[in-house]
XYZ file of C-alpha atoms in Angstrom:
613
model
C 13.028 -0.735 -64.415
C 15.838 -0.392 -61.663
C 14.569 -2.377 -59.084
C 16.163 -2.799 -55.090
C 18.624 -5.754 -54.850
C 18.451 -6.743 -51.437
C 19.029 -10.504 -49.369
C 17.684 -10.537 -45.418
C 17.808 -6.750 -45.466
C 14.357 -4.733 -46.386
C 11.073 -3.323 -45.293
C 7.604 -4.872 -46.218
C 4.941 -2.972 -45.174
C 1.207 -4.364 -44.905
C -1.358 -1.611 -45.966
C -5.061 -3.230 -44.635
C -8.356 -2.489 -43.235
C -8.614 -3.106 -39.835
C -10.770 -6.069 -38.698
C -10.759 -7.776 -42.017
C -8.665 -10.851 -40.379
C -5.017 -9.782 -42.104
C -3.273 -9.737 -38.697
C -2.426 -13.204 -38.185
C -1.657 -13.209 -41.723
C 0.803 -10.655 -41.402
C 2.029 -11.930 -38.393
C 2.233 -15.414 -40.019
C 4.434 -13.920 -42.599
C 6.747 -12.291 -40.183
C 7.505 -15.514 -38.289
C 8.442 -17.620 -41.050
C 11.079 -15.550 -41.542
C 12.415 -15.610 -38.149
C 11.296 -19.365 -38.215
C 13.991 -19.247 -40.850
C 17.320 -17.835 -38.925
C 16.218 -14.250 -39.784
C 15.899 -11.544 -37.526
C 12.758 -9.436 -37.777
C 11.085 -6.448 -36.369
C 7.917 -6.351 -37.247
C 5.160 -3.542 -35.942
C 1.356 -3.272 -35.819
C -0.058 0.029 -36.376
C -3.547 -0.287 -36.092
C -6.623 2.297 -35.604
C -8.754 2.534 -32.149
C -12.094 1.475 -33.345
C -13.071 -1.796 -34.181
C -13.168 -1.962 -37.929
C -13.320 -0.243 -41.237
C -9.988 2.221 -40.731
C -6.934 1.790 -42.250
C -4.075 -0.313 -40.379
C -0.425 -1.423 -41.502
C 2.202 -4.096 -40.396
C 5.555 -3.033 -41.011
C 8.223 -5.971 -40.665
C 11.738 -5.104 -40.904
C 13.991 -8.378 -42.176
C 17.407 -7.227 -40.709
C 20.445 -9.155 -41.617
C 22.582 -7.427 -39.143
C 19.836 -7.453 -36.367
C 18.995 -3.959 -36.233
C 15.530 -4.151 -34.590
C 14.523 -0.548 -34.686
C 12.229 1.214 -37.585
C 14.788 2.023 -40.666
C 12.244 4.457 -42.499
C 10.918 3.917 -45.670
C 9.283 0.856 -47.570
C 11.187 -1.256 -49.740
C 7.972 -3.623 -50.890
C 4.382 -2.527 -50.321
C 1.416 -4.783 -49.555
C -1.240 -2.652 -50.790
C -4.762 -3.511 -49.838
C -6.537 -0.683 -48.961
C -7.972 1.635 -51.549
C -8.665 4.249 -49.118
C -5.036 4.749 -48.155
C -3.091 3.767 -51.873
C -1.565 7.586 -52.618
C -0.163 8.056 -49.199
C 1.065 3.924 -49.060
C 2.460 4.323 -53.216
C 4.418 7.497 -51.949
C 6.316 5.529 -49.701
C 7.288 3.365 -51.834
C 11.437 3.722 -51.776
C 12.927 4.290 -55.290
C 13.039 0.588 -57.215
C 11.083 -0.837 -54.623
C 8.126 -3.569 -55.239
C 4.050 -2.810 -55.316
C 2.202 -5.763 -54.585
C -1.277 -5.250 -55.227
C -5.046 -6.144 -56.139
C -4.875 -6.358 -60.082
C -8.471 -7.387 -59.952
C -9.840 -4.384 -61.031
C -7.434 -2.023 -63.564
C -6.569 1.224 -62.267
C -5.458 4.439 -63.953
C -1.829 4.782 -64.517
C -1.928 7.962 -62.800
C -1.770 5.717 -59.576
C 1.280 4.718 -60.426
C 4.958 5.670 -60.231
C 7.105 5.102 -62.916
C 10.231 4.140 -60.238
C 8.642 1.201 -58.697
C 7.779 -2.582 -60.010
C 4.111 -3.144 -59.957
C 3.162 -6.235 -59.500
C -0.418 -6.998 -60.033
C -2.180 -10.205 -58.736
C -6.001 -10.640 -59.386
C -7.096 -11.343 -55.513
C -10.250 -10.818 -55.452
C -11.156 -12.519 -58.688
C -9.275 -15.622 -57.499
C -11.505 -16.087 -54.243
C -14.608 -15.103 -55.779
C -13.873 -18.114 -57.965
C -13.097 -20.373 -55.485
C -15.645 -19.358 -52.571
C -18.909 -18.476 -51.689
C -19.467 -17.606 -48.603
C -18.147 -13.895 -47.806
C -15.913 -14.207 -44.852
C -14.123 -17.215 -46.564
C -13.313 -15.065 -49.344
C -11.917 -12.188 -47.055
C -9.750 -14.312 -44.913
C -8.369 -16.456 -47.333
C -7.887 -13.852 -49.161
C -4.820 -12.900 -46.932
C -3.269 -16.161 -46.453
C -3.578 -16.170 -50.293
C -1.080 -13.268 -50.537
C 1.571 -15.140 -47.977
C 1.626 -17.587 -50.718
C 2.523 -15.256 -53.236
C 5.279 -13.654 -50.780
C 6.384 -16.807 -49.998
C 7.463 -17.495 -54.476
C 8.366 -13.611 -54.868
C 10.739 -13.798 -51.997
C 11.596 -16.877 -51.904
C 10.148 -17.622 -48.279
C 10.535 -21.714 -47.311
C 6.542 -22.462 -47.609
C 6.885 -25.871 -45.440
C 8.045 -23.542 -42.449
C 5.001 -21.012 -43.337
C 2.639 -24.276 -43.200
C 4.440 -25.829 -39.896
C 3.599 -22.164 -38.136
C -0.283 -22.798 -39.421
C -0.468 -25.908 -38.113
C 0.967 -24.429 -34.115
C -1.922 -22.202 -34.457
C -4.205 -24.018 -35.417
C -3.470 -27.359 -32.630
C -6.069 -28.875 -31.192
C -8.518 -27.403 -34.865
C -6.879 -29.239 -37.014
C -10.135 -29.068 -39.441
C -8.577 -26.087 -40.513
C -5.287 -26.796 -41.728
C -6.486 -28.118 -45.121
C -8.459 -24.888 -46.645
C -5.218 -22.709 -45.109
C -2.494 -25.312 -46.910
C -4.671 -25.501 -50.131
C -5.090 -21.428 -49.742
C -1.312 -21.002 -49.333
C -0.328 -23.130 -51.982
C -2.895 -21.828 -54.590
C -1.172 -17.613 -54.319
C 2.063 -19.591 -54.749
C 0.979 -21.808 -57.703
C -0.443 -18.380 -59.209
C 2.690 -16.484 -58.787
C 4.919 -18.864 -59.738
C 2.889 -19.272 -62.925
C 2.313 -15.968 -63.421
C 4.759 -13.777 -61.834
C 8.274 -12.914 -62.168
C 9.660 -14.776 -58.996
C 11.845 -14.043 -57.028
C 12.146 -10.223 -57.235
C 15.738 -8.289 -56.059
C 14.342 -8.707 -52.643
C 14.664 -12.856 -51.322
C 15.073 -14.339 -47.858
C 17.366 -16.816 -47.126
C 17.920 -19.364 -44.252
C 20.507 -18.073 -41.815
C 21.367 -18.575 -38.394
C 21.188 -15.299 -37.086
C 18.386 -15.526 -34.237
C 20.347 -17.492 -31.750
C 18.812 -17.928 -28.495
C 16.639 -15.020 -28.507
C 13.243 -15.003 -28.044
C 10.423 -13.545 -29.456
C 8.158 -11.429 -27.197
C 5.566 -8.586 -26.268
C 6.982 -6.056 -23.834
C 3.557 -6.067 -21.782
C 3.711 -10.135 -21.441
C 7.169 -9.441 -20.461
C 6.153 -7.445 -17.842
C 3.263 -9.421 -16.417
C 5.828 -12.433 -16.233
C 8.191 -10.051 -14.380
C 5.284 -9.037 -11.908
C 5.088 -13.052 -11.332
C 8.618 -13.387 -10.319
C 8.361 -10.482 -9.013
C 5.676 -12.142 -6.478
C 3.133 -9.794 -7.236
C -0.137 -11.263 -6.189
C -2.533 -8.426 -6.652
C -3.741 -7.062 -9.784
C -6.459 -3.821 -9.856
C -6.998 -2.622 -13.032
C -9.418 -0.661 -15.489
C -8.978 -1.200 -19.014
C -7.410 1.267 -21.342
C -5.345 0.802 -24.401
C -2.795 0.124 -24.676
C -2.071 -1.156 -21.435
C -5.037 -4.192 -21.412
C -3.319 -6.786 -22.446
C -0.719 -6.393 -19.553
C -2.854 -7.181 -16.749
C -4.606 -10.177 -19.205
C -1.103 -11.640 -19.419
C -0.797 -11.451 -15.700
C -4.212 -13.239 -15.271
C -2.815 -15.748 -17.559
C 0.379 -16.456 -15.995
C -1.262 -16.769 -12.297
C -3.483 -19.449 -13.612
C -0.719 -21.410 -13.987
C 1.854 -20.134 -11.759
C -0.210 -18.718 -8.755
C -3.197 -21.360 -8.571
C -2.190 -24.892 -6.113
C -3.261 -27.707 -7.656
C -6.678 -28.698 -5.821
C -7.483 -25.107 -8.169
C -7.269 -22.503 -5.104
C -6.006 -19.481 -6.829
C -3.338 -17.703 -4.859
C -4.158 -14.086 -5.837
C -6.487 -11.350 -6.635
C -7.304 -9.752 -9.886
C -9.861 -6.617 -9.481
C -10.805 -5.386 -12.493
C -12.054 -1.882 -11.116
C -14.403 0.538 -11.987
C -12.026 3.182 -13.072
C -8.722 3.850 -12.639
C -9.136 5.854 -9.267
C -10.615 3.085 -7.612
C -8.092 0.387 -9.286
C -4.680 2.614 -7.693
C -6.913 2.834 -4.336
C -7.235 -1.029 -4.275
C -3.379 -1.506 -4.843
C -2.377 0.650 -2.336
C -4.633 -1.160 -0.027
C -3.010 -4.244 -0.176
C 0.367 -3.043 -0.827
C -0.167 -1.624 3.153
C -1.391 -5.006 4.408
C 1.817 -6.708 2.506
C 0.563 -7.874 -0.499
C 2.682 -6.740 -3.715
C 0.253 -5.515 -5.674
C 0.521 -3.505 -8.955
C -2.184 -1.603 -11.953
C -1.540 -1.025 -15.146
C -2.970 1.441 -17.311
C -1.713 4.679 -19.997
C -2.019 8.385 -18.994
C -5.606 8.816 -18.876
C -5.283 6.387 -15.843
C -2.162 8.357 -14.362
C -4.593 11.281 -14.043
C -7.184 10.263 -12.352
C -4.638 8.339 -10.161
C -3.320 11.488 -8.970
C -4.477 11.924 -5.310
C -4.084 8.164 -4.514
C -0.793 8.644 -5.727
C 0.157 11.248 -3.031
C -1.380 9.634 -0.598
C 1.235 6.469 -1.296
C 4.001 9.058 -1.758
C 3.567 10.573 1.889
C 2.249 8.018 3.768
C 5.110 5.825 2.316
C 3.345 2.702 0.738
C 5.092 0.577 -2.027
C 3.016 -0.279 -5.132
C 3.695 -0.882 -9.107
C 2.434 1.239 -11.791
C 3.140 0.103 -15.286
C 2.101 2.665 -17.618
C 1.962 1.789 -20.891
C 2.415 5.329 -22.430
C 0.177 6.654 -25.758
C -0.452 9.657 -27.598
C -2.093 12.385 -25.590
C -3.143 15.094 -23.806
C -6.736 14.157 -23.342
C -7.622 10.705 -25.198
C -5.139 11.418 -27.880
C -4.360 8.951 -29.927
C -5.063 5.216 -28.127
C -3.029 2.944 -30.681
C 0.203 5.000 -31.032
C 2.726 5.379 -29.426
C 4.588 7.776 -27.572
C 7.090 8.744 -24.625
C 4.368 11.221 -23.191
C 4.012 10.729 -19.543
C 7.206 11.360 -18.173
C 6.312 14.343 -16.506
C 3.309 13.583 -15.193
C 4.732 10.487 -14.063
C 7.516 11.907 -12.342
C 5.878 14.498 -10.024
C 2.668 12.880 -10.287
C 0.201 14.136 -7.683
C 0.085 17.526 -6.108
C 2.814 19.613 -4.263
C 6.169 18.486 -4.181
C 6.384 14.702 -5.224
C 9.333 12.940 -6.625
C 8.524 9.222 -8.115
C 10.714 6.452 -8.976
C 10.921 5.774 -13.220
C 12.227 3.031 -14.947
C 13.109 2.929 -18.543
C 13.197 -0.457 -20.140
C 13.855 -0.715 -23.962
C 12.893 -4.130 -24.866
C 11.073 -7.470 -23.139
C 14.022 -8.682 -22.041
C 14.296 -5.264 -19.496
C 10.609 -5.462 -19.313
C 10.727 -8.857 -17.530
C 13.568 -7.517 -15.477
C 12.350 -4.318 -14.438
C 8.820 -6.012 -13.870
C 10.526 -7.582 -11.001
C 12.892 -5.368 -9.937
C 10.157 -2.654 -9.623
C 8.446 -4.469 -6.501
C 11.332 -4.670 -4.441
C 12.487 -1.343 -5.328
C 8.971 -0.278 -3.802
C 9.221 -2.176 -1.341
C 12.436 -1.015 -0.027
C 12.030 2.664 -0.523
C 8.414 2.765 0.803
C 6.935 4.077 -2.650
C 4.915 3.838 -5.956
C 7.267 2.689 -8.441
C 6.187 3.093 -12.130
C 7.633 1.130 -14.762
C 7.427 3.656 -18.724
C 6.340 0.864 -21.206
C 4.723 2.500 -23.873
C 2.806 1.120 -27.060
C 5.939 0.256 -29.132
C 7.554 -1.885 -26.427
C 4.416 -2.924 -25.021
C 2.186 -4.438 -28.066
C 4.822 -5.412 -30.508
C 6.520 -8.596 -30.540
C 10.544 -7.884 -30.438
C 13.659 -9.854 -30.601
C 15.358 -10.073 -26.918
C 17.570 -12.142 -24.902
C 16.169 -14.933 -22.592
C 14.669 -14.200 -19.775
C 16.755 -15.070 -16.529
C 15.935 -15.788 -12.850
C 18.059 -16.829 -10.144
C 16.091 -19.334 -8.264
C 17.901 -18.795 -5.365
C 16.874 -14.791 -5.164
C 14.387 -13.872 -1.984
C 12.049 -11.379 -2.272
C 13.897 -7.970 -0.881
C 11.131 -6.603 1.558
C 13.165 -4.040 3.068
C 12.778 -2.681 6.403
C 10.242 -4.432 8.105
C 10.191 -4.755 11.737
C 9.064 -8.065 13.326
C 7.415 -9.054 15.917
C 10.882 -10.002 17.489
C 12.391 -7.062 16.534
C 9.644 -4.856 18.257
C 10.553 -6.899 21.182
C 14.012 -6.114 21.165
C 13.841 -2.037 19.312
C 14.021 0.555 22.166
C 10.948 2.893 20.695
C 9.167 2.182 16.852
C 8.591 5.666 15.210
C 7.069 5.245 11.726
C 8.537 7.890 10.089
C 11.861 8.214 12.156
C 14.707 8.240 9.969
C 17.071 5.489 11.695
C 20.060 5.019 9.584
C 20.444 7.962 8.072
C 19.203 7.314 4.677
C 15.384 8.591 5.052
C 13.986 5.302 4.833
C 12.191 4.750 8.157
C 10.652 1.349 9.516
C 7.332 -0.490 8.769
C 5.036 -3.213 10.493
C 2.397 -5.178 8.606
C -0.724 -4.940 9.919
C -0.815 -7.477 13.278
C 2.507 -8.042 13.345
C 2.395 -7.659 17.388
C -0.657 -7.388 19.492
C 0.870 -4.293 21.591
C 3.968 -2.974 19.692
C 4.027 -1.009 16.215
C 0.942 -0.010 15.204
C 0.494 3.004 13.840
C -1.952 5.213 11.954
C -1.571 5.521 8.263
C -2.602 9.327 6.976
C -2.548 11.680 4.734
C -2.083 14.710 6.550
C 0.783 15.768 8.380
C 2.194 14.009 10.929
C 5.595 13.831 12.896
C 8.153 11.027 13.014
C 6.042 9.066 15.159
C 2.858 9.141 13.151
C 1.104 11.493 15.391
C -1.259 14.152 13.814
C 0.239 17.422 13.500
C 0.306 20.574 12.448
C 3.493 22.029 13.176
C 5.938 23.452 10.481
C 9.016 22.234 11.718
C 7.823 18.633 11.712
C 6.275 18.849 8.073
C 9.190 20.571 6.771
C 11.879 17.346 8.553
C 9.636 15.137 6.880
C 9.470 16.668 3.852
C 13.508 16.498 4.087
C 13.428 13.037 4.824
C 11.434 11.874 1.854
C 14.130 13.613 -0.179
C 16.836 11.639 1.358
C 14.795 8.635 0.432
C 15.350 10.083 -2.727
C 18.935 10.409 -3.090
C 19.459 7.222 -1.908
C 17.069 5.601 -4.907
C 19.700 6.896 -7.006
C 21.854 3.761 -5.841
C 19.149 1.408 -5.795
C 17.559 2.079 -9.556
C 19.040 0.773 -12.824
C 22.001 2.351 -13.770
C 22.592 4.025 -17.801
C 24.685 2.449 -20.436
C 27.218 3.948 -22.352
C 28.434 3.812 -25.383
C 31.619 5.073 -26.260
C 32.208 6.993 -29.598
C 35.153 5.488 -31.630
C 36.792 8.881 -31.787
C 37.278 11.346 -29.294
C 34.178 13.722 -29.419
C 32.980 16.303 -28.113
C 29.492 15.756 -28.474
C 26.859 13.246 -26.765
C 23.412 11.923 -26.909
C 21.060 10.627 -24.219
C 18.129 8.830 -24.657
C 15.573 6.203 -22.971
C 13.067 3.355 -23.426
C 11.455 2.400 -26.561
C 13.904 5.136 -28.982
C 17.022 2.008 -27.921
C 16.543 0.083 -30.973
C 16.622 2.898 -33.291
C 19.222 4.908 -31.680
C 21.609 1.954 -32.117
C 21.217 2.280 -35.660
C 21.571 5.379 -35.912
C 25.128 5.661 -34.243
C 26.377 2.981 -36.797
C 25.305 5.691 -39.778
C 26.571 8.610 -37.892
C 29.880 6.636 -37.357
C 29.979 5.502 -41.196
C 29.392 9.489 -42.384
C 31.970 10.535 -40.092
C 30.186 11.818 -37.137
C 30.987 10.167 -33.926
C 28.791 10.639 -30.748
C 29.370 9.357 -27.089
C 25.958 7.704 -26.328
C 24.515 7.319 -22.830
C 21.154 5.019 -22.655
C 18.867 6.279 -19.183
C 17.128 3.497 -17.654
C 15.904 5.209 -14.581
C 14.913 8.539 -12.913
C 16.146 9.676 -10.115
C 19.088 10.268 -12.479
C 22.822 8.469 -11.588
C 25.322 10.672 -10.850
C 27.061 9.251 -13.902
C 24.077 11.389 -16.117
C 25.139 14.282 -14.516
C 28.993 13.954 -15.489
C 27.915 12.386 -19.027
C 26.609 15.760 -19.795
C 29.266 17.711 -18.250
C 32.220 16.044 -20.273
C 30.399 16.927 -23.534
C 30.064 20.472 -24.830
C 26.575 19.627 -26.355
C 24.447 16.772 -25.913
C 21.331 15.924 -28.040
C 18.262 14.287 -26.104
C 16.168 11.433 -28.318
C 12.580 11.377 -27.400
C 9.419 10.483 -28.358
C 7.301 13.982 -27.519
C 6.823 17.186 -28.297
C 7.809 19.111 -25.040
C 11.303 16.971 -24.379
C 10.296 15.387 -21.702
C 13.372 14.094 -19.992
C 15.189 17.289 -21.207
C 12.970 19.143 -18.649
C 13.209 16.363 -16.395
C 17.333 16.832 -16.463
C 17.384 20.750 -16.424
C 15.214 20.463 -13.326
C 16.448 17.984 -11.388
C 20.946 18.356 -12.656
C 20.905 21.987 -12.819
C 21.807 21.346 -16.285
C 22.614 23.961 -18.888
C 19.270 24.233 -21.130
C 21.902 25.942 -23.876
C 23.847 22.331 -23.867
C 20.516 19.931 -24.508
C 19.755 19.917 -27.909
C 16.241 18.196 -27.908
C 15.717 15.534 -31.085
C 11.841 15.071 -30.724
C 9.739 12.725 -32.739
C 5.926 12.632 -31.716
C 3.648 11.641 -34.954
C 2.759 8.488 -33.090
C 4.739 6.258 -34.943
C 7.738 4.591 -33.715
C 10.897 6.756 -34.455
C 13.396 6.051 -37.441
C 16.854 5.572 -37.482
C 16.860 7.823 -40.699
C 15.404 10.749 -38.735
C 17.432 10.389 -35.248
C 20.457 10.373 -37.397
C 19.315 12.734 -39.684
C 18.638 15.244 -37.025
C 21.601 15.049 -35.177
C 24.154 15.299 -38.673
C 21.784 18.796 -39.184
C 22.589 19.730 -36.080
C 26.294 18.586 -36.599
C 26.802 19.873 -39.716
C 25.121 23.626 -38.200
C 28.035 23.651 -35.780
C 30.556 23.408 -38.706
C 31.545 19.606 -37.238
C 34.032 18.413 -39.836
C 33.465 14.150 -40.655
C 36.191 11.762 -39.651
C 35.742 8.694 -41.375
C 37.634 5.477 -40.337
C 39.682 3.319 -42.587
C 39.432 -0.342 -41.763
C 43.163 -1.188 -40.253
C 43.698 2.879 -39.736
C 43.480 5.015 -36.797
């Protein structure tokens, strides 16, 4: 049998039940490869209910660092009866089925161009335990061992990782150890080890880390110097405001124990964004978290902090919708709603980060973004990025940074100011003045409303003083444009007349998939959007290219609508590239889409010859 020949560069997918304990086997697996110099990528797709569904852990071992989902499957872990046909099928041509030989199966369940591999599991921990649960869990450490002889995995790093999560219960290190080494024994013994497929020490991690978007984000908020937290739980967005309530424990309590924040868990989401705006007016940077559900019922609240100009941080942590949808996948699906979220006309600040690293960044960046424009700011996480441990730089602070709090008046400075109008446009770029609440006992107060008002807060009425506001939060606007993140490029190595945008969690992917369209012949200018309102340099990225595809994870392109509305663009000139199943997108289908489209408009392949122009 042809079989895949392949060193640091394959997929292994995991194909469980959910809640039978294989996660932190899985996960174990994944980091002792890293543990050994080699980049991985590894993803949890897991069902919403608590147990009994199917769920899979894909890890991509990438030589060359590509951190994105390839497609495919070169080695299946197959576990799960209920979902063998569809996990078989993806089984790439000469790849490897690793499964329970326990009981024989009909060779109909087989494919004649894949290695089977066949280890008796089950009859192994039957023989060797007694109680149930013993003989589930260990069952999955079990199969690391046999990994760790068929691909040639160092099993002293495997064992080093056991014994860092298991400190402080070190009971449990022997039964793991002897459970590790007894799947190795048995393949060694009895299976052909190593297959085509073998890892290798390297040292190709370097200083990166290894992190989850959403704990990157909830250190971010820290920096940040968030100190409020109102939240209502709602996958998959939880686990961001319990990383925040982890990292103020130790970074935001003094040490006689007085904690130095406040962390509401709400009872919904309306009353959660209500909370946050609250003390974002009396100072406080204060933030929620939630998924699109929440950004519904946030919806008035959100207006309300739109017009009466009140900072505050929304990370939404996007799923698969409308309604409920799907909980545990993922998917760029709230732009949109995000962006004019509320009623009547209502422009919001985005930001687009595509990994931890930008996660921590933008986690900090967002509060003084709201705080100098006067508005929610809502960082678009989303389930890939957000529960999946990734690959990233370091995370950096400048020690030295302050806090930018924009324009707030002091006491002094109410002293000294000729008049205080809350909404009067001063300098020209339709961000008025503020005052905390008590900031003088005579000078600046104001009242904060919802209804119309004019420049100096006063209830009114009147058209022509709604419609200069209503101007003046639009200047606001425009100048966001030079306050938010700006996009990366990346230049194709020929001259081309084509171009792709895309955003967020599709980064890792689309890098990929440039480096196949370049190899095939097809070159593509790239522009990566980190932020809406959109740069002026989107605008002329689009208008240098005759036709641009736009990468996204939806089904109504999303940020294509965004751009027509918002550039004037040509709808004729965005070719939308949309990917919404709920799984992470493929470099196989990005770049498969876009040679299609390529190869539609009769584009003729120039391929480059090493030394050759």
């Amino acid at each position: 049998m042809k079989r895949i020949e392949a060193l640091n560069d394959f997929v292994i997918k995991f194909a469980n039940v959910n809640g039978s304990g294989s996660a932190s086997a899985n996960t174990l697996f994944a980091k002792s490869i890293l543990r050994m110099g080699v980049p991985v990528s590894p993803r949890n797709i897991f069902p919403s209910n608590i147990q009994g569904l199917p769920t899979w852990y894909e890890v991509r071992v990438t030589a060359d660092g590509y951190l994105g989902r390839r497609g495919g499957c070169d080695f299946m872990v197959a576990m799960n009866p209920q979902t063998w046909d569809k996990d078989v099928a993806e089984i790439e041509p000469g790849g490897y089925l690793f499964y329970d030989s326990s009981r024989p199966m009909p060779a109909s369940k087989f494919r004649e161009d894949i290695n089977v591999i066949g280890m008796p599991l089950t009859e192994i921990v039957n023989s060797h335990y007694t109680d149930a649960r013993q003989r589930q869990l260990f069952k999955n450490i079990i199969y690391v061992g046999a990994l760790s002889a068929l691909l040639e995995v160092d099993p002293e790093v495997i064992k080093q990782l056991i014994a860092e999560q298991y400190k402080g219960k070190e009971q449990l290190l022997p039964p793991n150890y002897e459970a590790l080494q007894m799947g190795r024994d048995y393949a060694l013994k009895h299976l052909d080890c190593p297959v085509g497929l073998r890892v290798q020490a390297a040292d190709a991690v370097g200083e990166r880390i290894f992190a989850e978007g959403n704990n990157a984000a909830a250190l971010g908020a820290i920096y940040g110097g968030a100190t409020v937290c109102a939240w209502y739980p709602i996958t998959p967005s939880s686990s961001l405001a319990e990383a925040f309530i982890k990292h103020c424990k130790k970074f935001r309590t003094d040490p006689d124990g007085k904690a130095k924040y406040a962390i509401v868990q709400a009872e919904d989401e309306l009353a959660s964004i209500g909370m946050v705006i609250g003390a974002a007016w009396n100072g406080a940077r204060a933030f929620t978290a939630t998924s699109g559900p929440g950004i519904s019922l946030m919806q008035e609240f959100l207006g309300l902090a739109y017009f009466a100009e009140i900072p505050a941080v929304l990370f939404d942590v996007q799923r698969a919708g409308p309604s409920t949808g799907m909980p545990t996948r993922t998917q760029q699906s709230d732009v949109l709603s995000c962006a004019y979220a509320s009623h009547g006309d209502t422009k919001h600040v985005l930001l687009f980060p595509d990994d931890p690293h930008e996660c921590f960044q933008f986690g900090a960046d967002a509060f003084d973004l709201a705080d100098r424009l006067q508005t929610p700011v809502f960082v678009m996480l989303d389930l890939d990025i957000g529960m999946n441990e990734r690959l990233c730089k370091p995370f950096q602070w400048d020690d030295n940074r302050e806090l930018d709090r924009g324009k707030v008046m002091t006491a002094e400075m109410l002293d000294q100011a000729k008049e205080f109008g809350r909404y009067l446009d001063v300098d020209g770029d339709g961000i008025p003045y503020r005052t905390y609440p008590g900031t003088h006992p005579t000078k600046g107060s104001y009242f904060t409303r919802g209804t119309s008002r004019d420049r100096y807060a006063k209830y009114t009425e009147d058209g022509a003083a709604y419609t200069d506001n209503m101007q003046r939060l639009l200047r606001k606007f425009e100048t966001a444009k030079d306050l938010v993140p700006k996009p990366l490029t990346r230049a194709a190595q020929h001259g081309t007349r084509f171009g792709v945008l895309y955003y967020g969690s599709t980064s890792p992917a689309m890098d990929e998939a440039l480096d196949q369209l370049t190899e095939s012949g097809l070159h593509v200018d790239a522009m990566r959007v980190r932020a809406f309102p959109f740069c002026d340099e989107v605008a002329d990225f689009i208008s240098a290219h005759d036709d641009v595809f736009v990468v996204e994870q939806n089904r109504d392109a999303q940020l294509r609508t965004l751009i027509i509305n918002e550039l004037a663009a040509d709808p004729a000139k965005l070719t939308p590239v949309l990917h919404y199943d709920g799984t992470p997108i493929t470099a196989r289908f990005i770049a498969g889409e876009i040679a299609q489209n390529l190869k539609a408009l009769n584009v003729t392949p120039i391929r480059v010859v090493a030394g050759k122009n």
